[in-house]
Structure formats: C-alpha cells, structure tokens
Coordinates of C-alpha atoms in Angstrom, one line a residue:
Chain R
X1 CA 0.0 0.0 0.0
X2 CA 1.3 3.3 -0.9
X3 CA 1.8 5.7 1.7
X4 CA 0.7 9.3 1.5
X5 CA 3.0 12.4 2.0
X6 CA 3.5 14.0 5.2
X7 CA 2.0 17.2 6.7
X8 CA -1.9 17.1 5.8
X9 CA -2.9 19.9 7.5
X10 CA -1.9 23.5 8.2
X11 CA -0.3 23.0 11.7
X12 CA 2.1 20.5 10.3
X13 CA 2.5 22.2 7.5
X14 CA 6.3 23.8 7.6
X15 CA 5.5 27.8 7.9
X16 CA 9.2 28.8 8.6
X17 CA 12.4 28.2 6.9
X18 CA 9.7 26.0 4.0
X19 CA 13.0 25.0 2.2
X20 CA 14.3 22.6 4.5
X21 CA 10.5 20.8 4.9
X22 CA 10.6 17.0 4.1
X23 CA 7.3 15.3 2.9
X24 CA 8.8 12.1 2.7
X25 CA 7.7 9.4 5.4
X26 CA 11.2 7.3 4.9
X27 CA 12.7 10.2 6.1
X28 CA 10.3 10.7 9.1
X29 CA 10.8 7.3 10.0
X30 CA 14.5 7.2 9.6
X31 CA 14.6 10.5 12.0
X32 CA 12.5 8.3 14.6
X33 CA 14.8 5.0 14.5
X34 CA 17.9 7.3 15.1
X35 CA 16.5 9.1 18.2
X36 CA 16.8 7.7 21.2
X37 CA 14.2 9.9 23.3
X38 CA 11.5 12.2 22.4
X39 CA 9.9 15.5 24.0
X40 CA 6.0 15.1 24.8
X41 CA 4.0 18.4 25.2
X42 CA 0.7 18.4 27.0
X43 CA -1.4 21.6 27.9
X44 CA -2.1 21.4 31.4
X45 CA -4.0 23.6 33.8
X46 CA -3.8 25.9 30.6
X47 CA -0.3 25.9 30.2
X48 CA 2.0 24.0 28.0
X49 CA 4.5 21.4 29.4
X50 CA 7.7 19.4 27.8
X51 CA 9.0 16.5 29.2
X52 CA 11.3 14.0 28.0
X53 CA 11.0 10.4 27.6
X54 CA 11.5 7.2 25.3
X55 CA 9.4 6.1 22.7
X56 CA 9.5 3.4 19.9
X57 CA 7.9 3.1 16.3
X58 CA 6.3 0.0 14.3
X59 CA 5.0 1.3 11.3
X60 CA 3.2 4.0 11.1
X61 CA 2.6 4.3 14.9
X62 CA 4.2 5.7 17.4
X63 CA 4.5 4.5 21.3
X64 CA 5.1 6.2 24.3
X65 CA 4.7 5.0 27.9
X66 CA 5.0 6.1 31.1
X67 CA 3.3 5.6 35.4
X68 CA -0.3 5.7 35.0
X69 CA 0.1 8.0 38.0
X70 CA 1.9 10.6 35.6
X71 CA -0.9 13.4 35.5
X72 CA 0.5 14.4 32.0
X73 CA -0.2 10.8 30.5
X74 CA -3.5 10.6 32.5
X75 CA -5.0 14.1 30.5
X76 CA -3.4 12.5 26.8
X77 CA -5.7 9.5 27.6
X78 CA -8.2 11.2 28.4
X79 CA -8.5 13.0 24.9
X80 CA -6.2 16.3 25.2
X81 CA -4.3 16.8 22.2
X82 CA -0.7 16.1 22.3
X83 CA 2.3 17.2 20.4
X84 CA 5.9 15.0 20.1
X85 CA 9.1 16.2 18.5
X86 CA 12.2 14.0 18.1
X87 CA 15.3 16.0 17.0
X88 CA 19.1 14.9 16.1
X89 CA 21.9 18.0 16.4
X90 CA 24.6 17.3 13.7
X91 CA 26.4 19.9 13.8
X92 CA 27.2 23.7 14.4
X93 CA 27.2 25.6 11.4
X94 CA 29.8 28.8 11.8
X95 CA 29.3 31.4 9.5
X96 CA 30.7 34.6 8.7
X97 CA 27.8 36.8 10.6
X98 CA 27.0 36.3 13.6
X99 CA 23.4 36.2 12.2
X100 CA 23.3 33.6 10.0
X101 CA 25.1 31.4 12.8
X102 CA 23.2 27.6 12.5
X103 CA 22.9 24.0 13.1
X104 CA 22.8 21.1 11.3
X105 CA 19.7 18.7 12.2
X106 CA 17.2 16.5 11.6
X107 CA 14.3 17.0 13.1
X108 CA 10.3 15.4 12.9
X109 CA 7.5 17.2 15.1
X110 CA 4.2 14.9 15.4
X111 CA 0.9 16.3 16.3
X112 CA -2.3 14.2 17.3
X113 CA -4.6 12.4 19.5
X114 CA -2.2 9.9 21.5
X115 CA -4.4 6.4 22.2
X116 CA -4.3 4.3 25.3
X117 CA -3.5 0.6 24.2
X118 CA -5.1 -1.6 27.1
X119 CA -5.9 -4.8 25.5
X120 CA -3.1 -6.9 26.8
X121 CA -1.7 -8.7 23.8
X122 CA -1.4 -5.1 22.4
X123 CA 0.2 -3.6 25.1
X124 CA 2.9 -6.1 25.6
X125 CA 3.5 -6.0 22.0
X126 CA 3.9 -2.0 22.3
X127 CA 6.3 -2.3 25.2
X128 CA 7.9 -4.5 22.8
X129 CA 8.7 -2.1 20.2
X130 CA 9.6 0.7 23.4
X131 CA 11.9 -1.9 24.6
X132 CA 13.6 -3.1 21.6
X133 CA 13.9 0.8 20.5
X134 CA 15.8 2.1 23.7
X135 CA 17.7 -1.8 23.9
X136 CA 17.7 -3.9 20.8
X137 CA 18.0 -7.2 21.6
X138 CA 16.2 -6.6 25.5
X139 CA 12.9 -8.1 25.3
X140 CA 14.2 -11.8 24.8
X141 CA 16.6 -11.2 26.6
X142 CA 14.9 -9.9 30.1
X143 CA 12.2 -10.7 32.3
X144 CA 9.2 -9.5 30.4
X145 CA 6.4 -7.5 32.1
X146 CA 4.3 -9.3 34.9
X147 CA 0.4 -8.4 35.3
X148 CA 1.5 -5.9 37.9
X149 CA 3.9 -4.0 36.1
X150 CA 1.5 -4.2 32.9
X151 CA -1.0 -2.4 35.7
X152 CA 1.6 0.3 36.2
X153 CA 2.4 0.9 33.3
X154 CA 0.5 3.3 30.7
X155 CA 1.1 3.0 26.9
X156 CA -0.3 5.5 24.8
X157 CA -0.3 5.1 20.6
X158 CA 0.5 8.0 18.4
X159 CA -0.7 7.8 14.5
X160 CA 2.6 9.2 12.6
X161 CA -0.2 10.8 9.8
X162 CA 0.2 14.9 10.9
X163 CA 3.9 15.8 10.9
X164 CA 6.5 17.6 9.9
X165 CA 9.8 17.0 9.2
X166 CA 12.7 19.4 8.5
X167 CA 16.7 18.6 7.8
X168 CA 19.5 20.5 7.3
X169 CA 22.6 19.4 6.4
X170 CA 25.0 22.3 4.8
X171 CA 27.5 24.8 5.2
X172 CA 26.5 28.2 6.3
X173 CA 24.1 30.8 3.9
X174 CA 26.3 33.9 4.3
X175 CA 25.2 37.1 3.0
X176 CA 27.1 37.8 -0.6
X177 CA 28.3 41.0 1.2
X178 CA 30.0 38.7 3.5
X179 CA 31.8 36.1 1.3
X180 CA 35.0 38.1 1.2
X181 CA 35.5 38.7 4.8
X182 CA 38.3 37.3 6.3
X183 CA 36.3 34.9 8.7
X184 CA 36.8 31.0 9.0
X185 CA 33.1 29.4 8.1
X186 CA 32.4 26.1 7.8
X187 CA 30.8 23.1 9.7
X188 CA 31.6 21.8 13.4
X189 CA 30.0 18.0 12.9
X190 CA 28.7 16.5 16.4
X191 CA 27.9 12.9 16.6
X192 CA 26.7 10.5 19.5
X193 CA 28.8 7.9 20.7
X194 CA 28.3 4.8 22.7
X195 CA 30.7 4.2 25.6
X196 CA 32.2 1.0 27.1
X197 CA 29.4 -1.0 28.7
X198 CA 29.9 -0.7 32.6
X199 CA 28.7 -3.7 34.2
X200 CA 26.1 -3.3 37.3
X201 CA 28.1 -3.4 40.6
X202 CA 26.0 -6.4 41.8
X203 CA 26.7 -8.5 38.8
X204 CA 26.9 -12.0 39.1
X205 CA 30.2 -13.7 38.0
X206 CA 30.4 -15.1 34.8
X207 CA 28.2 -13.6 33.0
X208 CA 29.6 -11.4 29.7
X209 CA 28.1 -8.2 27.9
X210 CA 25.9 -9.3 25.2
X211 CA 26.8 -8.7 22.0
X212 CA 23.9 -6.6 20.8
X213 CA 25.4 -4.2 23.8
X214 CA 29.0 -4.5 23.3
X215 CA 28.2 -4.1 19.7
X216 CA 25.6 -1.6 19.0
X217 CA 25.6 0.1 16.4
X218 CA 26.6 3.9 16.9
X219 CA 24.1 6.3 16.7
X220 CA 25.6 8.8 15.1
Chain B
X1 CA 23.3 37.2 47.0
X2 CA 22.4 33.8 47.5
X3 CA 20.3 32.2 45.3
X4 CA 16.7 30.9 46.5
X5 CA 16.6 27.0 45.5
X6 CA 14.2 25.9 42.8
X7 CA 10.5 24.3 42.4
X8 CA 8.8 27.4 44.2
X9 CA 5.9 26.1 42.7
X10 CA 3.1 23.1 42.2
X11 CA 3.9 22.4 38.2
X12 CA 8.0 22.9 39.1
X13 CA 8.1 20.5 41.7
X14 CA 8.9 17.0 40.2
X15 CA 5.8 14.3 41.1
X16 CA 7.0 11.1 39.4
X17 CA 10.3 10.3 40.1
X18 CA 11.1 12.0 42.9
X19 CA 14.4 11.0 44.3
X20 CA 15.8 12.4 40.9
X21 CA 14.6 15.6 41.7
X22 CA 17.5 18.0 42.3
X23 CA 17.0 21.8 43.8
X24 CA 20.4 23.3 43.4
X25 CA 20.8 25.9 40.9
X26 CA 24.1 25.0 40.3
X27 CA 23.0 22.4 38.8
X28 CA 20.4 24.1 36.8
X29 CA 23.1 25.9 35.6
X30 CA 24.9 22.7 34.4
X31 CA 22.5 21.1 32.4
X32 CA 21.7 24.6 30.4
X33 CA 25.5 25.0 29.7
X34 CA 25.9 21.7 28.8
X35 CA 23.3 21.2 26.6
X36 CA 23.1 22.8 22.7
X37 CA 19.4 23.1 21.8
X38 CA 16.3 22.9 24.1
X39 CA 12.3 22.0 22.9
X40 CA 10.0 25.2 23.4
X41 CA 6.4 24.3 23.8
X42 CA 3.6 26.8 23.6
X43 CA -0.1 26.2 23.2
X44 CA -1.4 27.3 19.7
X45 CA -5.3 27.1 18.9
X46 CA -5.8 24.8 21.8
X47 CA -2.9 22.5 21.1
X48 CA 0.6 22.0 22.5
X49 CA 3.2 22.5 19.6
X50 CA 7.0 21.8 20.5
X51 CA 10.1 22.7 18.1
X52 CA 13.6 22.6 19.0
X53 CA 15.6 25.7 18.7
X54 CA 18.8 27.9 20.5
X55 CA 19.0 29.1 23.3
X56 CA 21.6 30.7 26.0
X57 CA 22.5 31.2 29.4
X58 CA 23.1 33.9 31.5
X59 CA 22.9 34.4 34.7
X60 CA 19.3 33.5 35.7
X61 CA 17.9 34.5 32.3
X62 CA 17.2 32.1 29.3
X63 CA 17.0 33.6 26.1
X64 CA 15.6 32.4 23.0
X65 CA 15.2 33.9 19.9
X66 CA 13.8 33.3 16.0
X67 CA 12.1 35.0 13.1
X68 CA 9.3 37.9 13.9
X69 CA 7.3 36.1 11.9
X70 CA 7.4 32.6 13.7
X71 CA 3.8 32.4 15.1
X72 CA 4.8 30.7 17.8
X73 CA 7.2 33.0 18.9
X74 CA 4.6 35.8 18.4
X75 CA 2.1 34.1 20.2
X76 CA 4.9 33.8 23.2
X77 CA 5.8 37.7 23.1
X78 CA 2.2 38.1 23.2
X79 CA 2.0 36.8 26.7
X80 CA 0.8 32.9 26.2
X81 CA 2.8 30.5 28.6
X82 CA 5.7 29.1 27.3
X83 CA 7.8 25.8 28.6
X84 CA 11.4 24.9 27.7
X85 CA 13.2 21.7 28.4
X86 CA 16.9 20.5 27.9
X87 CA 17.4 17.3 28.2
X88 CA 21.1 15.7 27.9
X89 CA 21.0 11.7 27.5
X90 CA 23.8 10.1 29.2
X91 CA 23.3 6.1 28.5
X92 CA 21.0 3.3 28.3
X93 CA 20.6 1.4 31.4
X94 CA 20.1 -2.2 31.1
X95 CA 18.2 -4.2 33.5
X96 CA 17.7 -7.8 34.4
X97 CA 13.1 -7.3 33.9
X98 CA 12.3 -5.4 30.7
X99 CA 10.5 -2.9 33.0
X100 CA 13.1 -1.7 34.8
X101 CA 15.5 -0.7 31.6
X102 CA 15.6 3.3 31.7
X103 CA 18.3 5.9 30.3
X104 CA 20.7 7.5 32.7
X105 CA 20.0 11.7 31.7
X106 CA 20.1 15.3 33.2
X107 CA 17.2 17.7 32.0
X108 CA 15.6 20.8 33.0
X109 CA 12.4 22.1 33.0
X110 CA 11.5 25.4 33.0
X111 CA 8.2 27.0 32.9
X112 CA 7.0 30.5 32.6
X113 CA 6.3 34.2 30.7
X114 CA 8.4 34.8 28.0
X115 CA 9.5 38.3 27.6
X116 CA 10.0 40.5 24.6
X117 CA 13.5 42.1 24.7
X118 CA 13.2 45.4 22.6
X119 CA 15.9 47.7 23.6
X120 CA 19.1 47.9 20.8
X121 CA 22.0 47.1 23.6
X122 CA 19.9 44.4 25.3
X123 CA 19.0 42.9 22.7
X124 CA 22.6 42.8 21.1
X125 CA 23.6 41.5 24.3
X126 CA 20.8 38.9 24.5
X127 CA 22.2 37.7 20.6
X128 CA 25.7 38.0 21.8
X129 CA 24.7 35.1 24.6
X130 CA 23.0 33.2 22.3
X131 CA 25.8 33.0 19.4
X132 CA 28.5 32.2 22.3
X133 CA 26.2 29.2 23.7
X134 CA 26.3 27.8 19.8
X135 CA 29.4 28.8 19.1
X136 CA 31.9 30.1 21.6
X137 CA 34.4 33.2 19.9
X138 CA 32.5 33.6 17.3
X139 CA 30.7 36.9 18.3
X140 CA 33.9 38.9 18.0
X141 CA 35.1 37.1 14.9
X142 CA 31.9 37.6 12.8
X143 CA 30.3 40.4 11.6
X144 CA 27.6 41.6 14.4
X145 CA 24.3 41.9 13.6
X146 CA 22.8 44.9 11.3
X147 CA 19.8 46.9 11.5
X148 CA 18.1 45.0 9.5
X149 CA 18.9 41.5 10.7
X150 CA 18.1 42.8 14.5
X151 CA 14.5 44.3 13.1
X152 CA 14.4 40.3 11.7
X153 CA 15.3 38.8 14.6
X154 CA 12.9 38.1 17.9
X155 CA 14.4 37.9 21.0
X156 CA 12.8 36.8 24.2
X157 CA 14.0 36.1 27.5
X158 CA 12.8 33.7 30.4
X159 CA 13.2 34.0 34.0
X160 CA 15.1 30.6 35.4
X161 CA 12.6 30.9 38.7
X162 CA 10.1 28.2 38.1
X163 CA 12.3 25.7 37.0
X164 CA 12.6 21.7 37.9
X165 CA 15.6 19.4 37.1
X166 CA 16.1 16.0 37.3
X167 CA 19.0 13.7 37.1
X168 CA 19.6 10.1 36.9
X169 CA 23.3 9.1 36.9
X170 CA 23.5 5.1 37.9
X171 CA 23.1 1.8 37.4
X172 CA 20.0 -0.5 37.0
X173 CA 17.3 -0.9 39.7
X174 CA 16.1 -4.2 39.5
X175 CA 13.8 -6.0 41.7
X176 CA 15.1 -8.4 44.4
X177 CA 13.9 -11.4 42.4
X178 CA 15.6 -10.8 39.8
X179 CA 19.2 -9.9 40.7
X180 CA 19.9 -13.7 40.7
X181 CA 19.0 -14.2 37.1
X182 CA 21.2 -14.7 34.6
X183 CA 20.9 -11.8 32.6
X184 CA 24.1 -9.2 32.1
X185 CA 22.8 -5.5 33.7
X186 CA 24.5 -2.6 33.4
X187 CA 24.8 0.8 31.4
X188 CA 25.8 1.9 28.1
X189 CA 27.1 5.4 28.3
X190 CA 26.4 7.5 25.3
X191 CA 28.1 10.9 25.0
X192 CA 28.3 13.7 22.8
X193 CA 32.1 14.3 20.4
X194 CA 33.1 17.2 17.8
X195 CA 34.2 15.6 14.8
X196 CA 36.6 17.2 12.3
X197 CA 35.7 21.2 11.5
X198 CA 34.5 21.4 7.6
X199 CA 35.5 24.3 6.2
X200 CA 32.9 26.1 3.8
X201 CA 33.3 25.0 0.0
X202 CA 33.6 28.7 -1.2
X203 CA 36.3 29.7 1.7
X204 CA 38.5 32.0 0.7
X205 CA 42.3 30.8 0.8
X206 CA 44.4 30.9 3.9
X207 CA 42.1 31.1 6.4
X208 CA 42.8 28.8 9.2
X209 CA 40.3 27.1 11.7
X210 CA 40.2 29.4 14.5
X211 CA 41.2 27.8 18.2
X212 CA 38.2 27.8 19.7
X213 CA 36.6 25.6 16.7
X214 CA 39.5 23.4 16.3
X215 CA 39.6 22.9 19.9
X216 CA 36.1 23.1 21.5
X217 CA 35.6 21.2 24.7
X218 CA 33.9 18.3 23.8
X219 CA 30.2 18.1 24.9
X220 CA 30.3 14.8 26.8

C-alpha cells in the first residue's frame, strides 16, 4: 500500500524556513529510529509542558509509555491533544555573521490524539517495540512484564499521519556581502557515541556483555 | 546574593520520580551550559506544539530567539505561557526485567512568561549570549548583527525561577527477584564528540580554523 505524504494539515505544514520541509515518510521514519528519546507536550492547567522520555515506532505508529500516576499521561488519555518532537543535532554551522550562525539537524514534530492501548496482547507487544527501540536485543533477553507491572504501566499510541519534518545538512548561507570577509566558516560535525558498557556493581560472575550491547551500532 | 533553590511552585516540583529531583541551581546551571538546543512548547489554537531551537544562558535569564514572523514566537511575546526543556541523554541502562530498563540523563524544565527584549543594547547583548552558547568566539570574529537582521530577529528572554531538574546518573534498579538471574545488567554510556571542522566550500584561501573551533571542549 502506498503511503501518503506528510504534513496534511496547516499546523504541520512547515510555515518557517519551508526550504528545509521534508514530505517524505522514509525520512520521518528514519529520524524516529535514530533518536533515542523524544519530547511530549501536554497543555495542562492551561499551560504547556515538555518532558522528555522514550518512545519506539512500528510502522506508522508511534509508542510512548509512562506511570499511569503521571498526570500528563493521565490528560493524553483522556483526549487532550498532544504534540511529540524528536530532534538529532549534527552539527554547528559557523558562519561569517553572527546572524546567520546555524545548526545542522534532523528534526520530525508529530501532532495528534495519543491512544491508550489496554488490550493486553497489544500492550505487551507495544512495550515491545519501546523496549527493543531504547535496547535492541532486551525483550528476549529480560524478564518481560508481569500483570502488575502491565498495571503500572500506561502506553499510549501516536498515528505518525500529521507531521513535519525538517533537515538540514549544509555549510553556512552567508550574505554575498559577506563572502570576502576574512572569517573562517564552515561546519563543526557532532555525533553521539556509545561508551564501554559498565557492568552493574552487583553482577553475578560469569556472566559477559551481550553482544547486541557491546556491539551496537553507533548512533551517530 | 544567594540564590533561593528551585520548584517554588506546584507544576516545578517533580511528582514522578522523585528521588531524581535535584534543587540546586548550580546544577540548573549545568544542564543549560551543557546542553546545545532545548524544545519550546507553547499552546497554539488549543494544542501544545514543541520545536527545538537555540538558546543561552546567563545568569538567571534564558534567552531564545527566531524569526518575527514565527507564530509561535509571536504568540509567546504576546504573553501565552511558554515551557522549555533540555534534556542531555547520558546512556541506556540495562536491566535484568524489561521494566526496569531506563536511560541514565540530566534535563531541566523550565516554565513561565516569556518576555520580549526590545531595547538595541539588550538585545545585542541577549544575541551575543546566544551566538556564544552555539558557538563560543564567534561573536567577535563575525560580523555583528545589522539593523536590518536585529529588526528580523525576535528575542525573548525567560526568568530561570520556576524551573525543575532532574538527574539520573547510575546503574539498574532491579527488583530483588531478579538480581539472581542470569541476565548481564549494566549501562551503556552515550556521550556527545566534535568531529573534524569542515571548512565552507567557497572559503576563501588561507584562512585557518580558528582555536576555539578546532579545539572546542567536547560536549560529553
């Protein structure tokens, strides 16, 4: 099945810098599988609030979870709109004004009704995909979910349909009357880097890093 | 003068999760100099919307800053609430259940009015903070900004009063029954490095990459 373009409606429609939109959905998704957490906005008490906090996608859905005693979570299941954005910094992008200083990103912003999942076939599959997102290789690994940590736990579904994506990935756009000027520009490239795993104090013996953790890919 | 602590209020004080809940500025502070771009919500038509963008420290004042024509910063100077968070992922923590995995992270909240800065020298000197957050030397190396760009440019600041932060910084937590399984636990560190500075393709000849590029501290 063919999937649509992105940003349907005005609000996801790109208003500023237009020329570094995407409408492409293998670029929203690709954005999505690099991050590593999100930032949820909720309106409450009339006021907006941003948290961060993991998330994971299958298809054209995305998961987020959290303590059903988290009042922001409570008020997205109970119908308040929500807003998610996932961004990746690449780089800092010096130019020859202090003005058209930059970075380098990627960057998706996902508006919509988020969905509690409560049938429990359902929810354990979307703690799945959370899991596997934050820990590839976790879920068979590890204990999976008894019925009381199901209980605790809310999951909440997000339809990746209304969003916006925007990338940029150049030097820096200096003003022609600035070309000339005796001032370094260019690009300062960041990246993320996984660490050495650090085994938990209380460890038993014997028992080696995996090597989906001692081999994970690097983010990037 | 000392500095009061933080979470004066009901939406700054932390509710879930709070033994991660840290008062001291300082380390308020650390989070917003160690971090590179922060999410702004703000509530548009009855929805939360949340974009990443710049920002910079100083003192107890946040500012941020973007086109006069971004609605959402118009909206902002306007007088709606606004929320900013920064949020620095430190590693993946790897437990022995599924439920227990969770990221070790520093982030700050901060909630509150943000307010138009009109004057010429504050504003330059609002700018000025916000280049050397991005890009530390380059305010005196570039050209400063013109008439026209500072007409261009909105710049608002936010008081760093109502602000929570939150730090997790260990190993996993696993339940009792558990710690005897046979399942490796620990944490992956992930942290932040500069990779090589890329000098604009149309560079003029003979310019060399300044110090403070070729030699930034590296994020962590």
């Amino acid at each position: 099945m063919s999937r649509p373009d992105l940003s349907p409606t005005e609000r996801s429609t790109v208003a500023r810098g237009r020329h570094r939109a995407v409408t492409d959905r293998a670029v929203l998704d690709s954005v999505l599988d690099a991050g590593l957490i999100c930032h949820l906005a909720v309106v409450v008490d009339g006021a907006p609030v941003v948290l961060p906090t993991g998330y994971g996608r299958d298809g054209d859905t995305l998961y987020l979870h959290g303590s059903t005693g988290a009042r922001s979570l409570r008020l997205l299941a109970d119908g308040v709109p929500g807003c998610v954005s996932v961004t990746l910094l690449d780089g800092v992008v010096y130019a020859r004004s202090a003005f058209h200083h930059s970075v380098n990103y990627r960057s998706a912003v996902i508006h919509g009704q988020l969905v509690p999942v409560t049938d429990e076939a359902a929810k354990l599959h979307g703690l799945r995909v959370l899991t596997e997102h934050l820990a590839p290789g976790s879920w068979q690994r590890t204990r999976q979910p008894d019925r009381r940590e199901l209980a605790a736990t809310m999951l909440l579904a997000l339809d990746l349909t209304e969003a916006s994506v925007k990338v940029r990935a150049e030097g820096p756009v200096d003003d022609e009357q600035d070309l000339d000027a005796p001032v370094w520009a260019g690009v300062l490239p960041l990246r993320r880097v996984w660490g050495e795993p650090r085994p938990c104090a209380n460890l038993a013996d014997g028992i080696p890093v995996p090597l989906e953790v001692a081999e994970r890919d690097q983010p990037g």
